[in-house]
CSV table of C-alpha atoms in Angstrom, one decimal:
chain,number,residue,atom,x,y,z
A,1,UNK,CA,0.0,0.0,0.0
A,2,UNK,CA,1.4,3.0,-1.2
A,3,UNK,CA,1.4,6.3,1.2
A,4,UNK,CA,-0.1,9.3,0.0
A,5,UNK,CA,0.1,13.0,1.3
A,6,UNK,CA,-3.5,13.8,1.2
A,7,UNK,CA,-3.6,14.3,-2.7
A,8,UNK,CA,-5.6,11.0,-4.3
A,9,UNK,CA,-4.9,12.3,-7.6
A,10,UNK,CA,-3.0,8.8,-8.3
A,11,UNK,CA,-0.5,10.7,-10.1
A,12,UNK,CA,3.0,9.8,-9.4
A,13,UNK,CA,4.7,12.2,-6.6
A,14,UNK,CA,7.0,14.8,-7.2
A,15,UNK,CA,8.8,15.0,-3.8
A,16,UNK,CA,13.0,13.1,-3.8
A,17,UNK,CA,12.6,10.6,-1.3
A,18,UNK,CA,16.3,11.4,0.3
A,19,UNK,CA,16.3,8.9,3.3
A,20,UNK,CA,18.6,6.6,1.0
A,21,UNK,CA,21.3,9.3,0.5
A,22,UNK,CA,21.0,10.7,4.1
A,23,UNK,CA,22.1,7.0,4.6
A,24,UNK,CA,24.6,6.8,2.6
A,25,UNK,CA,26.2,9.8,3.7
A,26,UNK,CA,26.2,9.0,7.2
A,27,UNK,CA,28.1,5.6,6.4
A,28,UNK,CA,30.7,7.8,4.5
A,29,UNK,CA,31.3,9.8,7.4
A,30,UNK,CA,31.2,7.1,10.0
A,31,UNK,CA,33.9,5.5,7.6
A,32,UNK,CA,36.2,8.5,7.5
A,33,UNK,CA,36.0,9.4,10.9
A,34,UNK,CA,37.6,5.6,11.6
A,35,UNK,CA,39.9,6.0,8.8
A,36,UNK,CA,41.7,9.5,9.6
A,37,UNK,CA,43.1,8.9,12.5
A,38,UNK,CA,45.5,5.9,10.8
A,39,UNK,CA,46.2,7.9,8.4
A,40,UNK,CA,48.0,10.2,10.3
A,41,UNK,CA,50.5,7.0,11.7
A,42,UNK,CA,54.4,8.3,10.9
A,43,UNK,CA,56.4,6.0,9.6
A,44,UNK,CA,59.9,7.1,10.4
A,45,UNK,CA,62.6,6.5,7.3
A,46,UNK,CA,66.2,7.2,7.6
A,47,UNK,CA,67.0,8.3,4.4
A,48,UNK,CA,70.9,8.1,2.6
A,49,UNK,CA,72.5,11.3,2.7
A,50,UNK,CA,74.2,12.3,-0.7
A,51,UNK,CA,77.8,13.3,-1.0
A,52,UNK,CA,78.1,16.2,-3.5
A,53,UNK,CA,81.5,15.8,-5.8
A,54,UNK,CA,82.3,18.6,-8.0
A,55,UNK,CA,82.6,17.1,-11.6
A,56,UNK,CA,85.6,18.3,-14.0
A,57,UNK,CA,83.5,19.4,-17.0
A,58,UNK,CA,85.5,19.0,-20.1
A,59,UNK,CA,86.0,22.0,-22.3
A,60,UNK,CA,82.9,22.6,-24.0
A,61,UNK,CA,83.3,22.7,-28.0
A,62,UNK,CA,81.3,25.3,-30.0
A,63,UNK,CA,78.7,23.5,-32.1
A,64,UNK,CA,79.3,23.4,-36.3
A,65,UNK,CA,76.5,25.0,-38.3
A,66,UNK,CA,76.1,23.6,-41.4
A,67,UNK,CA,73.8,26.0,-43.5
A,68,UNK,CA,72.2,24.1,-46.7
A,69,UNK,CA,70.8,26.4,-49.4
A,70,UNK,CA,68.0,25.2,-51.7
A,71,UNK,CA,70.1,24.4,-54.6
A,72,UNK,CA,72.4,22.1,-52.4
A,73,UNK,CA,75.2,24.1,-51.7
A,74,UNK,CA,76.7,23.2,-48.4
A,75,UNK,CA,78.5,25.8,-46.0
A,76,UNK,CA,80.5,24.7,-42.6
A,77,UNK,CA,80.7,27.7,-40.2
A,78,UNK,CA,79.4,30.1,-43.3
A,79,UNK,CA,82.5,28.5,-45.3
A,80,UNK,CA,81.7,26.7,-48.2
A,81,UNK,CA,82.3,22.7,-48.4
A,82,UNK,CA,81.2,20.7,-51.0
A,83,UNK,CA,79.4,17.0,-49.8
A,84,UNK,CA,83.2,14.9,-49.7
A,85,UNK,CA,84.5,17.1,-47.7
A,86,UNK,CA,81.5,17.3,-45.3
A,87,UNK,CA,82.4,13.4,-45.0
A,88,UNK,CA,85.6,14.2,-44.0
A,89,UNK,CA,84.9,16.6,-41.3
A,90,UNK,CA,82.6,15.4,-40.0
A,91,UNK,CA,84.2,12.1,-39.8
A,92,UNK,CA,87.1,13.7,-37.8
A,93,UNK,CA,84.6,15.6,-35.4
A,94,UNK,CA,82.9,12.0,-34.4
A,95,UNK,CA,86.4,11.3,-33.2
A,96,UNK,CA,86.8,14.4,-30.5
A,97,UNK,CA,85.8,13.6,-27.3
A,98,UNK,CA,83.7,15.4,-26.9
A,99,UNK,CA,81.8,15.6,-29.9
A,100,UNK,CA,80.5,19.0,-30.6
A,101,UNK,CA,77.2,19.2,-31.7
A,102,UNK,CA,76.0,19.8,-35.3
A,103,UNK,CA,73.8,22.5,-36.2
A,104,UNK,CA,71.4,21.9,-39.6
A,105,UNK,CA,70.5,25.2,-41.1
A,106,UNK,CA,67.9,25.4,-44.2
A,107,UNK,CA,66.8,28.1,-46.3
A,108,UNK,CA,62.9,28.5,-45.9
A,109,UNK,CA,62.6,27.3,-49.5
A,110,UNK,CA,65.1,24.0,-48.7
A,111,UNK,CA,63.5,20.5,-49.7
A,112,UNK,CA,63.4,18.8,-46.5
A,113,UNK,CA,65.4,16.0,-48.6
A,114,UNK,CA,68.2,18.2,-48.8
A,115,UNK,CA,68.5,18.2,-45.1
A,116,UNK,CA,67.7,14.7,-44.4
A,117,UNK,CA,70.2,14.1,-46.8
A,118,UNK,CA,72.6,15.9,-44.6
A,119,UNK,CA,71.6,14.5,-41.3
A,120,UNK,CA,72.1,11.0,-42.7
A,121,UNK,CA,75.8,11.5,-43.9
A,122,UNK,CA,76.5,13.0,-40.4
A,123,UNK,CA,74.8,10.2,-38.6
A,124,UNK,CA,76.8,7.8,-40.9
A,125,UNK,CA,80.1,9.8,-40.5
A,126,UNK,CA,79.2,8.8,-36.2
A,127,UNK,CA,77.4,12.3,-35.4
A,128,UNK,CA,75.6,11.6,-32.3
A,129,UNK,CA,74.4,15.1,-31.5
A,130,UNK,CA,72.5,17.2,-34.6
A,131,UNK,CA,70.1,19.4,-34.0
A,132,UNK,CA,67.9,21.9,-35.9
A,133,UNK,CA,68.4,25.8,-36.2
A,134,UNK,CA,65.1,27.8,-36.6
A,135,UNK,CA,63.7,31.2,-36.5
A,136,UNK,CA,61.0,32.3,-34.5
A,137,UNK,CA,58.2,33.8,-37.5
A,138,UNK,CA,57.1,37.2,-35.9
């Protein structure tokens, strides 16, 4: 038998019936309020104490910019080079220790073939450290 609140319309009532989540919140709290207080238990650690050394940094090297115009002409520190002698170099610079770090320049019009071309013969050459130069567009 259904209660009704005076209204026999039979329609279905409008009211939330919020005993259920009254409930349910009142088990929540009952939970936390158990629960804090162990979470609040310390557990002392020791922890390891670290023992700065100051490392001898090696010289750093300035970085070679190689600067690759659209057409394919090649230029090492604004110097011109042609593609065998970019082998060279760059095969001598992967024996430094340590080895500076190569900086690929394109002209905005550059095929992007042109530079992967030239990343690939330094990578090949034992180039571990090439990089990208762009400008910020204003």
């Amino acid at each position: 038998m259904a209660f009704s609140s005076g209204n026999d319309s039979g329609g279905p009532m409008a009211t939330i019936n919020v005993t259920p989540l009254v409930d349910v919140m009142l088990v929540l709290l009952i939970i936390f309020m158990i629960t804090a207080p162990l979470m609040t238990h310390k557990v002392e650690i020791k922890l390891p104490e670290a023992t700065l050394k100051k490392i001898e940094e090696a010289p750093k090297t300035p970085p070679i910019t190689l600067a690759v115009q659209e057409d394919g002409h090649l230029y090492w520190n604004d110097e011109p080079i042609t593609a065998e002698q970019l082998e060279s170099r760059l095969s001598v610079e992967a024996q430094k220790t340590p080895q500076p770090q190569i900086n690929v320049r394109g002209d905005r019009t550059t095929k992007y073939r042109t530079i992967n071309n030239v990343v690939t013969i330094a990578q090949k050459q034992g180039m571990r450290k090439v990089g990208f130069v762009a400008i910020k567009e204003r």
